[in-house]
CSV table of C-alpha atoms in Angstrom, one decimal:
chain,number,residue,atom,x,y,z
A,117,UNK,CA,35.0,63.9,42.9
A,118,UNK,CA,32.1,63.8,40.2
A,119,UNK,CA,32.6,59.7,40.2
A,120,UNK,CA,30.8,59.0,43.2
A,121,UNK,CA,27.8,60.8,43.0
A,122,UNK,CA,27.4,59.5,39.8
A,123,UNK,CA,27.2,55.3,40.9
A,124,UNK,CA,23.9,55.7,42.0
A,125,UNK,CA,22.5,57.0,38.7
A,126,UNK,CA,24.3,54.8,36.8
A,127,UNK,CA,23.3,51.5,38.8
A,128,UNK,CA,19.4,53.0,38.0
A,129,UNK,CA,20.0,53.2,34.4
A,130,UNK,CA,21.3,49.4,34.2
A,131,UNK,CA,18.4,48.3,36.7
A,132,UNK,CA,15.7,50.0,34.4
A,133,UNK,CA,17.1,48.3,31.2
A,134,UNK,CA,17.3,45.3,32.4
A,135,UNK,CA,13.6,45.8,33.6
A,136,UNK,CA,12.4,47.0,30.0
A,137,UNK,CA,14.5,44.0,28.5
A,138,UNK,CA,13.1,41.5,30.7
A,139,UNK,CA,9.6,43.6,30.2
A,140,UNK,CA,10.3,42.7,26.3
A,141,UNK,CA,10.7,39.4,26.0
A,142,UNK,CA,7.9,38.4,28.0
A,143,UNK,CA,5.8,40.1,25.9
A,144,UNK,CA,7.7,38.8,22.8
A,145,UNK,CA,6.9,35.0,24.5
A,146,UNK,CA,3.0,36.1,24.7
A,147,UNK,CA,3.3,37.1,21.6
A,148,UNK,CA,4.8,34.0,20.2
A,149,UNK,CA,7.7,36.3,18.5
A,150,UNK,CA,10.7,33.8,18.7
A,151,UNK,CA,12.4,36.6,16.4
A,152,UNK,CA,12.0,39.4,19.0
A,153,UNK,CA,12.8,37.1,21.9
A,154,UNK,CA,16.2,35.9,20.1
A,155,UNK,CA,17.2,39.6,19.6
A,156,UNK,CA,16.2,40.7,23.2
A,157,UNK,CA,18.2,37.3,25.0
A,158,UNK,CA,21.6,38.8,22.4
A,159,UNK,CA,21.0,42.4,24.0
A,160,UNK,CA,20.1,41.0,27.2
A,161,UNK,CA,24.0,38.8,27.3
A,162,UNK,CA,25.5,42.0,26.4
A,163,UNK,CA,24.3,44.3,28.8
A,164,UNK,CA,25.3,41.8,31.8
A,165,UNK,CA,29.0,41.3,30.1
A,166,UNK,CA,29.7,45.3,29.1
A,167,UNK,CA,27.1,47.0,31.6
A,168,UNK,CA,28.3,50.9,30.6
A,169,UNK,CA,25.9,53.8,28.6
A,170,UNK,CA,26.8,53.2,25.8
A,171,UNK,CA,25.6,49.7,26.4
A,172,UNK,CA,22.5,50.7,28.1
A,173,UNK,CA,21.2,53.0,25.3
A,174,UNK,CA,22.0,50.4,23.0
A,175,UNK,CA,19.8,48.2,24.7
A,176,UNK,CA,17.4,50.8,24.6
A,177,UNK,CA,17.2,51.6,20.9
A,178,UNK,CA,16.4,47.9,20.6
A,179,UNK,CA,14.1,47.7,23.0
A,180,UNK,CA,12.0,49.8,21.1
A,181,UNK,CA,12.5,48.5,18.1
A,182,UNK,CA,11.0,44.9,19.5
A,183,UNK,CA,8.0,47.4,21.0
A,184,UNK,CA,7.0,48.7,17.4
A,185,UNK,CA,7.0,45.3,16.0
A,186,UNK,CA,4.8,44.1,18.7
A,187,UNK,CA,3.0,47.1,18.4
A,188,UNK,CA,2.1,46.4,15.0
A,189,UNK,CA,0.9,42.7,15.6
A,190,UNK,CA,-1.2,44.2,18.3
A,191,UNK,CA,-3.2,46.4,16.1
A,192,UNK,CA,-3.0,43.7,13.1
A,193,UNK,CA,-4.9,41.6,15.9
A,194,UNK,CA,-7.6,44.4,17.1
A,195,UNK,CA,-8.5,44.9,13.4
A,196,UNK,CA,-8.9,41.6,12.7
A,197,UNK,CA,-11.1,40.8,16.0
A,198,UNK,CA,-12.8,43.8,15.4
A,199,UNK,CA,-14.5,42.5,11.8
A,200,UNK,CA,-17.7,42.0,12.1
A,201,UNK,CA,-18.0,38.9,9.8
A,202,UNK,CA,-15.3,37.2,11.4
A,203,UNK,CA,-17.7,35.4,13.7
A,204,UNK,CA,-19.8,33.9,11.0
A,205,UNK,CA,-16.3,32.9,9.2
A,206,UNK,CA,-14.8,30.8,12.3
A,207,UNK,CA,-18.4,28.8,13.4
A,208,UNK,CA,-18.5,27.9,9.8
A,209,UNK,CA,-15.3,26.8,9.5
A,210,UNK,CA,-16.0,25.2,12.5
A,211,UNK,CA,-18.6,23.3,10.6
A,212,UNK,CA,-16.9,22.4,7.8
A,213,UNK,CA,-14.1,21.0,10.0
A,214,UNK,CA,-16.8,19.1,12.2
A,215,UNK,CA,-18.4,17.7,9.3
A,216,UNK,CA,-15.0,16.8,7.3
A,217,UNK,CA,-14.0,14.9,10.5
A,218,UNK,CA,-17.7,13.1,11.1
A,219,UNK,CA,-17.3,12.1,7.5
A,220,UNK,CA,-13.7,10.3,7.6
A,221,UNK,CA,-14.8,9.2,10.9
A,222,UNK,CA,-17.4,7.2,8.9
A,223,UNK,CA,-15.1,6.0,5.8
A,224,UNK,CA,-12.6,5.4,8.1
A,225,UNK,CA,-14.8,2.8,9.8
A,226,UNK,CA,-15.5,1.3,6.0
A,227,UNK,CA,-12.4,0.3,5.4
A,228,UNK,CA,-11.3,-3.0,6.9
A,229,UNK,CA,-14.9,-4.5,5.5
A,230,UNK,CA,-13.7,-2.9,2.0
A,231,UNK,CA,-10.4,-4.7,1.9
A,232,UNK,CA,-11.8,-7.8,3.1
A,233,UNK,CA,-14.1,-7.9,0.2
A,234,UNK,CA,-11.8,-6.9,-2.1
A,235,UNK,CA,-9.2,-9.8,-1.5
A,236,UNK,CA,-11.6,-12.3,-1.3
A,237,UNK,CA,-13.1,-11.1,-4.8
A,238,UNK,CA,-9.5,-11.3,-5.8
A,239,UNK,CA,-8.5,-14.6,-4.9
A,240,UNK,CA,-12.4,-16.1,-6.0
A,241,UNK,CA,-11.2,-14.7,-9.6
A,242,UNK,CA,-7.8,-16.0,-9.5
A,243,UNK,CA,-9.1,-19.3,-8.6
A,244,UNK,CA,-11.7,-19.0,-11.3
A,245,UNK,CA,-9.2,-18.1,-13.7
A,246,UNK,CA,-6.5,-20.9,-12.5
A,247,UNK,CA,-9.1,-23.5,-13.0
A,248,UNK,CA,-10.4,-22.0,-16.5
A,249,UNK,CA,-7.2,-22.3,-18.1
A,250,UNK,CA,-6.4,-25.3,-16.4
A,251,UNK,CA,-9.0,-27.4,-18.5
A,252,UNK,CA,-7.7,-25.3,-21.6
A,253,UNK,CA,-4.5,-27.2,-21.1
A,254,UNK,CA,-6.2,-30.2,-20.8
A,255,UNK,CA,-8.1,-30.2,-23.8
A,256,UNK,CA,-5.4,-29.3,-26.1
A,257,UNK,CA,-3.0,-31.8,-23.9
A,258,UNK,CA,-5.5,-34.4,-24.7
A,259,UNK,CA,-6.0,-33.0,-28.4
A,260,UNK,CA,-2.1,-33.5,-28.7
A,261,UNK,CA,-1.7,-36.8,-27.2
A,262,UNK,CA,-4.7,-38.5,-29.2
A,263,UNK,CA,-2.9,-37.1,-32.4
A,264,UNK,CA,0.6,-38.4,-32.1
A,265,UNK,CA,2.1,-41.8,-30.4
A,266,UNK,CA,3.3,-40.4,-26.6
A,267,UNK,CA,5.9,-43.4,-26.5
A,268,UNK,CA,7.4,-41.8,-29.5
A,269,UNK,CA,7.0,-37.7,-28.3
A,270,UNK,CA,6.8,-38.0,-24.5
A,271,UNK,CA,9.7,-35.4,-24.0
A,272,UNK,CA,8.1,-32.9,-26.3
A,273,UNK,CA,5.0,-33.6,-25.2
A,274,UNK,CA,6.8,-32.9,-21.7
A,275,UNK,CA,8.4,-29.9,-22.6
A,276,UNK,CA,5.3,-28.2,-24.3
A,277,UNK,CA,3.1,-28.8,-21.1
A,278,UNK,CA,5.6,-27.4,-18.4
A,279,UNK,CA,6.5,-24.1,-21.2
A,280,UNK,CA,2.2,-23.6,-21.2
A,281,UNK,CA,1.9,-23.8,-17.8
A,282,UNK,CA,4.8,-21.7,-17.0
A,283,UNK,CA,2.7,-19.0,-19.2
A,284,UNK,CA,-0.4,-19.7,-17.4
A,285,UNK,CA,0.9,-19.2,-14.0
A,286,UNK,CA,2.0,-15.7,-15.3
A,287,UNK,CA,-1.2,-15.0,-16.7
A,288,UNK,CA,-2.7,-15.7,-13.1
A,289,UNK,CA,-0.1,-14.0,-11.6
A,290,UNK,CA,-1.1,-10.6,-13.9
A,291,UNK,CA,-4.6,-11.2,-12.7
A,292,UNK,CA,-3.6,-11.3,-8.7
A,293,UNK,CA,-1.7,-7.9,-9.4
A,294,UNK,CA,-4.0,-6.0,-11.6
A,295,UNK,CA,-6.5,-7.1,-9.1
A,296,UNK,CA,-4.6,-6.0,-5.4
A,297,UNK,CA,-4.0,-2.9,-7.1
A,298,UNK,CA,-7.5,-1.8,-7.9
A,299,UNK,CA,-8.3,-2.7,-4.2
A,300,UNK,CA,-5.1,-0.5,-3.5
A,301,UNK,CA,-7.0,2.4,-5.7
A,302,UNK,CA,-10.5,1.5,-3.8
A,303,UNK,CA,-8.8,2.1,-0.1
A,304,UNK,CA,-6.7,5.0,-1.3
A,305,UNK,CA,-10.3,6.8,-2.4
A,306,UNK,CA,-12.0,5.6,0.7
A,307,UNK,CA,-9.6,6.9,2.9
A,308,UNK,CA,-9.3,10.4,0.7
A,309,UNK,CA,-5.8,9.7,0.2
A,310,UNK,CA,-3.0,8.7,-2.5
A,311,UNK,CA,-2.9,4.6,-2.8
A,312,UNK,CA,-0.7,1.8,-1.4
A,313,UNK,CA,1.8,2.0,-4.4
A,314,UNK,CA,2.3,-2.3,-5.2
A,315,UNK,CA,5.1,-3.0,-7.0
A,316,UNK,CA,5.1,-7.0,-7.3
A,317,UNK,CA,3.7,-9.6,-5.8
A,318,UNK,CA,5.1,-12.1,-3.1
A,319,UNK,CA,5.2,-15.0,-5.2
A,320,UNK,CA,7.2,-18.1,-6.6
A,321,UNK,CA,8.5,-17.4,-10.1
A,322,UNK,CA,6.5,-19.3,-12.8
A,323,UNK,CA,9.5,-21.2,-14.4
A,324,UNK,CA,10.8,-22.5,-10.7
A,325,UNK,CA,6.9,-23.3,-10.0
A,326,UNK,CA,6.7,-25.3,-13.0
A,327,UNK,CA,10.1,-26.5,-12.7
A,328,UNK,CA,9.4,-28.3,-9.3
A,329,UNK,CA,6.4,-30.2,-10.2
A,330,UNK,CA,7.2,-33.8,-9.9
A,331,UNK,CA,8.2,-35.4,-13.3
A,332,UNK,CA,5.7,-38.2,-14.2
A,333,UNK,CA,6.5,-41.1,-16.4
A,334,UNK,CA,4.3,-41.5,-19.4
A,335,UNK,CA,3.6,-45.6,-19.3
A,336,UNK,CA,4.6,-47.3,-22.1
A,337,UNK,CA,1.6,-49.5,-22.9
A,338,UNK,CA,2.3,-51.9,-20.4
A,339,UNK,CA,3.1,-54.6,-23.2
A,340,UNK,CA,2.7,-58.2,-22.1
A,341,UNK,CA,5.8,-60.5,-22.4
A,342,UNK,CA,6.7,-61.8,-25.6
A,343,UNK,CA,5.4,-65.3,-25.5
A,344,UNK,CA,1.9,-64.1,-24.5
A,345,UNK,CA,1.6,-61.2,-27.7
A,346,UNK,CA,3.1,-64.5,-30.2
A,347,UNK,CA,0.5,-66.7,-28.9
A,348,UNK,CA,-2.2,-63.6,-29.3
A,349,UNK,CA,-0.9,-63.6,-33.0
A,350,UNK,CA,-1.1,-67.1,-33.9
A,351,UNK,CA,-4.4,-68.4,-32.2
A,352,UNK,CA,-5.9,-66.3,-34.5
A,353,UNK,CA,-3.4,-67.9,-37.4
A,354,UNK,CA,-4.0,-71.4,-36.4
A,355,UNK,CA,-8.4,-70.8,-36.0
A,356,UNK,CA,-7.7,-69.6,-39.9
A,357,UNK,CA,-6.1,-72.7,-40.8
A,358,UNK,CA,-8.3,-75.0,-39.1
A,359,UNK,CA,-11.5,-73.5,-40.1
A,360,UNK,CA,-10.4,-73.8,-44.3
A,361,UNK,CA,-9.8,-77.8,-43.2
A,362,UNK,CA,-12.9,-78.5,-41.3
A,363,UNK,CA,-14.9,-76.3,-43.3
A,364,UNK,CA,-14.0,-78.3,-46.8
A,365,UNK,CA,-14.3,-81.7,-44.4
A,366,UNK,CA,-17.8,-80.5,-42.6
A,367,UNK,CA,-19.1,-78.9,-46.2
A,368,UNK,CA,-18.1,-82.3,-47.8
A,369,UNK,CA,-16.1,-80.4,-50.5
A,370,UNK,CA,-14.0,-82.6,-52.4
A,371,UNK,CA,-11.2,-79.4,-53.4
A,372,UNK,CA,-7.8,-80.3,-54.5
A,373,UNK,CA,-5.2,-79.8,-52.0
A,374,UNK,CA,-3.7,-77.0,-52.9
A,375,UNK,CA,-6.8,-75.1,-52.8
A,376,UNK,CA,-7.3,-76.0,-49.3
A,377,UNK,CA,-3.8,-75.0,-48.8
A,378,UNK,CA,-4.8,-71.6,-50.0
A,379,UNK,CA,-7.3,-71.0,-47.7
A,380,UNK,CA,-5.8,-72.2,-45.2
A,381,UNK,CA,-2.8,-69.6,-46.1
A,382,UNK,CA,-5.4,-66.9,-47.0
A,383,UNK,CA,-7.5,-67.3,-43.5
A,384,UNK,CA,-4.3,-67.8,-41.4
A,385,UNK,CA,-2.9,-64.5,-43.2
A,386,UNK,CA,-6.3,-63.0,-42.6
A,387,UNK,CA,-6.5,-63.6,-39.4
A,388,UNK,CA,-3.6,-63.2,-38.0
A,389,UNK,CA,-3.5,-59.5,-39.4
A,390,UNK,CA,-6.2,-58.5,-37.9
A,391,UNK,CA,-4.8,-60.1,-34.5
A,392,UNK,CA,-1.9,-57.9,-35.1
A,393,UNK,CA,-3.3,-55.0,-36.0
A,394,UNK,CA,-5.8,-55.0,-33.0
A,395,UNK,CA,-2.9,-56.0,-30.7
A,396,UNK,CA,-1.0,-52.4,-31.9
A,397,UNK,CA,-4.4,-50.4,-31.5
A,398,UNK,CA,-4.8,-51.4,-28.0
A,399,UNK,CA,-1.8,-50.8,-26.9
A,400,UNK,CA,-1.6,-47.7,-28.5
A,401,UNK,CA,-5.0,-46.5,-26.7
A,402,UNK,CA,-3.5,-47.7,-23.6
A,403,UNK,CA,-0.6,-45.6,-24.4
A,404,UNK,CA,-2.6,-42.4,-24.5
A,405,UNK,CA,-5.3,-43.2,-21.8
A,406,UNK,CA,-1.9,-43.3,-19.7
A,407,UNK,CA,-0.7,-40.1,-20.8
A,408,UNK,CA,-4.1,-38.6,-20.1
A,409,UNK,CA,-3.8,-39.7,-16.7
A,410,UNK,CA,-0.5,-38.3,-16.6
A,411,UNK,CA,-1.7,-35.2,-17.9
A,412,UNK,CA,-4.4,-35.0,-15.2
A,413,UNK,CA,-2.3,-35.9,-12.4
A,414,UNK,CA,0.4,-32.8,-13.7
A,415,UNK,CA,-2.2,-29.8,-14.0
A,416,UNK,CA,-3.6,-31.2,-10.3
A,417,UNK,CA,-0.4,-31.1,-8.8
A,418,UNK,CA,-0.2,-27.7,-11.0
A,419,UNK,CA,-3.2,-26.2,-9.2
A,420,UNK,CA,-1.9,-27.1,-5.7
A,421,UNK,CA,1.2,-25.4,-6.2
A,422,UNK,CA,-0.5,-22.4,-7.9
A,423,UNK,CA,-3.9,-22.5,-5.0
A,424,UNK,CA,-0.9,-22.1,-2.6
A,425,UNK,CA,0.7,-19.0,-4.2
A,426,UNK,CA,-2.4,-17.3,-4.5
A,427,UNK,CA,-3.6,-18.3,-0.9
A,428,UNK,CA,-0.2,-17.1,0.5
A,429,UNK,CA,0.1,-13.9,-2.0
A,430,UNK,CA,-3.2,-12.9,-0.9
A,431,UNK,CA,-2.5,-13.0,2.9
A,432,UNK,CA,0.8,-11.2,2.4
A,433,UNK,CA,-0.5,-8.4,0.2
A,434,UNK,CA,-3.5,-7.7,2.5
A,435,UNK,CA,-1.3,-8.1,5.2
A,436,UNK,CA,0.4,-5.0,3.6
A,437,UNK,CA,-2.3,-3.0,2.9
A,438,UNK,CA,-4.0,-3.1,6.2
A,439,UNK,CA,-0.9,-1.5,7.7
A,440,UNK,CA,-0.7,1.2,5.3
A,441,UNK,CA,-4.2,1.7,5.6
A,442,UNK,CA,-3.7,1.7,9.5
A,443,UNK,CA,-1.1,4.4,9.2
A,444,UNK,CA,-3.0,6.6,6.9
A,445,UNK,CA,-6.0,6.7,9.1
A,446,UNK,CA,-3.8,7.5,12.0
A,447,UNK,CA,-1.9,9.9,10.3
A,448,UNK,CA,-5.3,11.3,8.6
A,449,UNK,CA,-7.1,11.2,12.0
A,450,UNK,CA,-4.4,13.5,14.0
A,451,UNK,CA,-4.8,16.0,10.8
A,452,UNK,CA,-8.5,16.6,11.1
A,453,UNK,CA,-8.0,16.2,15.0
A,454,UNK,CA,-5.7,19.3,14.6
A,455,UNK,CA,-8.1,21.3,12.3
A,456,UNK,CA,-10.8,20.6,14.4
A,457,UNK,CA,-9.4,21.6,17.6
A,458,UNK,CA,-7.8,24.8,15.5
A,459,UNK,CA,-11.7,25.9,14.2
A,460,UNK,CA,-12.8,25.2,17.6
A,461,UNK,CA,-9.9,27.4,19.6
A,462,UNK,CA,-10.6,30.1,16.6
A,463,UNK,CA,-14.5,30.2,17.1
A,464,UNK,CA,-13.6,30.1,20.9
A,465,UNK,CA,-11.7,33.3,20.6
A,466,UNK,CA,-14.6,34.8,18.1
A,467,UNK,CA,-17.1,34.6,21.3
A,468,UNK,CA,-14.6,36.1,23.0
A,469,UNK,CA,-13.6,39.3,21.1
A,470,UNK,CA,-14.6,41.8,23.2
A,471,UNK,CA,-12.3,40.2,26.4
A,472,UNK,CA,-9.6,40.1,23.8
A,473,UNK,CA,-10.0,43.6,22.5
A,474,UNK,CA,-9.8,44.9,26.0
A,475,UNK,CA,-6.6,43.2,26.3
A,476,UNK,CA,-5.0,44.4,23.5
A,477,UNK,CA,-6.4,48.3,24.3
A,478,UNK,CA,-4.2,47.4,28.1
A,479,UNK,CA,-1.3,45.8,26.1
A,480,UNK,CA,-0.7,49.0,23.6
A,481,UNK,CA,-1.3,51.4,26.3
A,482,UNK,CA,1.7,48.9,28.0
A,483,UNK,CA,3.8,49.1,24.8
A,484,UNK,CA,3.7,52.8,24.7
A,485,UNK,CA,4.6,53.3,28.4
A,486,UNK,CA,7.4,50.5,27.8
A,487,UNK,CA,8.7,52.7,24.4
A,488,UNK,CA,8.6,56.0,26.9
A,489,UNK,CA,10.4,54.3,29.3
A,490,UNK,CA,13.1,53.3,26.9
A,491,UNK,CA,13.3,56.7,25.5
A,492,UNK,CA,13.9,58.4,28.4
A,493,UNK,CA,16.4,56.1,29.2
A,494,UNK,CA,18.7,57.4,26.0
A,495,UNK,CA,17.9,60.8,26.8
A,496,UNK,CA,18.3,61.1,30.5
A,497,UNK,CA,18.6,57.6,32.5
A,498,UNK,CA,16.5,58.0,35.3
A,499,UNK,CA,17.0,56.4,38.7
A,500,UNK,CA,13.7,54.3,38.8
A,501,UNK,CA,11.3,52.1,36.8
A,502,UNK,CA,7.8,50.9,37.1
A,503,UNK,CA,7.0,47.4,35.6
A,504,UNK,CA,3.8,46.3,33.6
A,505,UNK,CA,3.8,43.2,31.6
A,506,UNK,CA,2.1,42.8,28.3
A,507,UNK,CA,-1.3,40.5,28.6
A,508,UNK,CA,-2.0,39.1,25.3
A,509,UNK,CA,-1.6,35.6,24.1
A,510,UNK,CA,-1.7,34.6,20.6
């Protein structure tokens, strides 16, 4: 008998939880209180599967509990709108963010003229340095060759060059990193952030590089046939001989034979060694002058190679940088973007702080009529609700 005219009373209760809860969460989303809104949604779920009273108290007791806590972020909001410096803080933040943009703004607009300069320094001093050490190698080749006989040490010879060049070319190669790197450092400080870390450089190895230069033949002298270096020799043989005869005839000398003989033998010998021995000297320069030219020909085909492998390193590694650098200032750019807009929405709200303060009076006068509501609704459900919904917006 006492069921029926209880339904309506009972269908009130549920109604006005359900209003409180719904009530809740929307001022949990003004709020920004994910916490509060997942705890509302949970009690929310089981009041629609279980609706009884103990349910509908439950729901009560945490309704209120999610009122307090937005209570206490309401008044943690008045006081802080309510300081009188506050103001001054926010527009000079706003400042300071202004100015800190305007300024990478500027430097950001620097950069690409920085890095251009930087790599062209860098490859100027690599070339510099390539061509430096290049006439080292030269000079002590050329040292070496007019020192020894190259027919006799052509594969040492060899063998020393393509070992110092090898060593060279890693030298260079030291200089082209040292060198990308401090024009990593110089955009990392112009962009106010950490450098372009640059771990190697794109680059042939120096013993392949050497390795692949084009052997070169050291001439041998280019000795004339056989018949031709004889005849050198004894022309010079047979003027000695002649000249002790017709000298003794032209002189009228009357000498014994055997003395003619002598000098004949004597200036033949004479002669003829000195035939020999300038034969061997010349072909020994021409030896070397070929070598030299050898020499020459190997450190130019040297510097092509190693022109190349700068030129291409260079254009790779700036290649590199540029894109870091392009991601950095983008990166960069959205940050102070951000802080900017964040000073500026702050200040905004400063010159608004009475507007807001009203607000927050309305919303905790809400709050409190919300937390009665929910109390009466444990102590004595009644059978009908009145709805306000909180104002405030983070």
């Amino acid at each position: 008998m006492n069921a029926t005219p209880q339904k309506p009373r009972d269908d009130a209760a549920l109604a006005e939880a359900r209003a409180i809860i719904e009530l809740c969460i929307q001022g949990s989303e003004a709020n920004d209180r994910d916490d509060l809104i997942r705890k509302l949604t949970t009690v929310r779920t089981a009041l629609a599967r279980h609706p009884g009273p103990a349910t509908v108290r439950d729901s009560a007791t945490e309704c209120i509990r999610a009122l307090e806590s937005l209570k206490i972020d309401l008044r943690t909001r008045r006081t802080t709108l309510s300081d009188p410096g506050r103001a001054a803080r926010l527009r000079a933040e706003l400042d300071r963010a202004r100015n800190h943009f305007e300024d990478f703004q500027t430097r950001s607009r620097e950069w690409p003229q920085l890095l251009g300069e930087g790599f062209s320094a860098m490859s100027s001093d690599a070339e510099f340095a390539l061509r430096t050490r290049a006439r080292q190698v030269i000079a002590e080749g050329e040292d070496s060759i007019d020192a020894n006989d190259p027919k006799k040490n052509s594969e040492a010879f060899d063998a020393w060059l393509r070992h110092r060049l090898a060593i060279e070319a890693d030298e260079v190669y030291g200089l082209l990193l040292e060198r990308s790197r401090r024009v990593a450092t110089q955009l990392g400080e112009q962009l106010d952030s950490p450098p372009p870390r640059i771990e190697s450089i794109p680059v042939t190895a120096p013993d392949r590089l050497v390795g692949e230069l084009q052997a070169r033949q050291v001439s041998g002298g280019g000795n004339p046939p056989a018949g031709a270096r004889m005849l050198g020799v004894l022309m010079p043989t047979y003027g000695g001989v002649m000249m002790a005869i017709v000298l003794s005839r032209f002189l009228g000398l009357n000498m014994p034979g055997w003395v003619i003989a002598v000098c004949a033998v004597v200036g033949a010998v004479g002669l003829g060694g000195a035939a020999l021995s300038g034969e061997r000297k010349r072909q020994l320069d021409r030896r070397r002058g070929d070598a030299k030219s050898t020499l020459r020909g190997t450190i130019d085909e040297y510097q092509l190679a190693m022109s190349k492998q700068i030129r291409d390193a260079g254009r790779l590694l700036q290649g590199d940088l540029r894109k870091a650098a392009t991601a950095v200032v983008n990166t960069r750019a959205s940050e102070f973007t951000d802080q900017l807009d964040a000073a500026r929405e702050a200040a905004d709200t400063a010159r608004n702080a009475s507007a807001d303060l009203s607000d927050i009076s309305d919303d905790l006068e809400a709050v409190s009529e919300l937390q009665a509501r929910a109390r009466r609704l444990i102590d004595n459900p009644p059978e009908g609700r009145n709805e306000r919904i909180l104002k405030t917006v983070s």
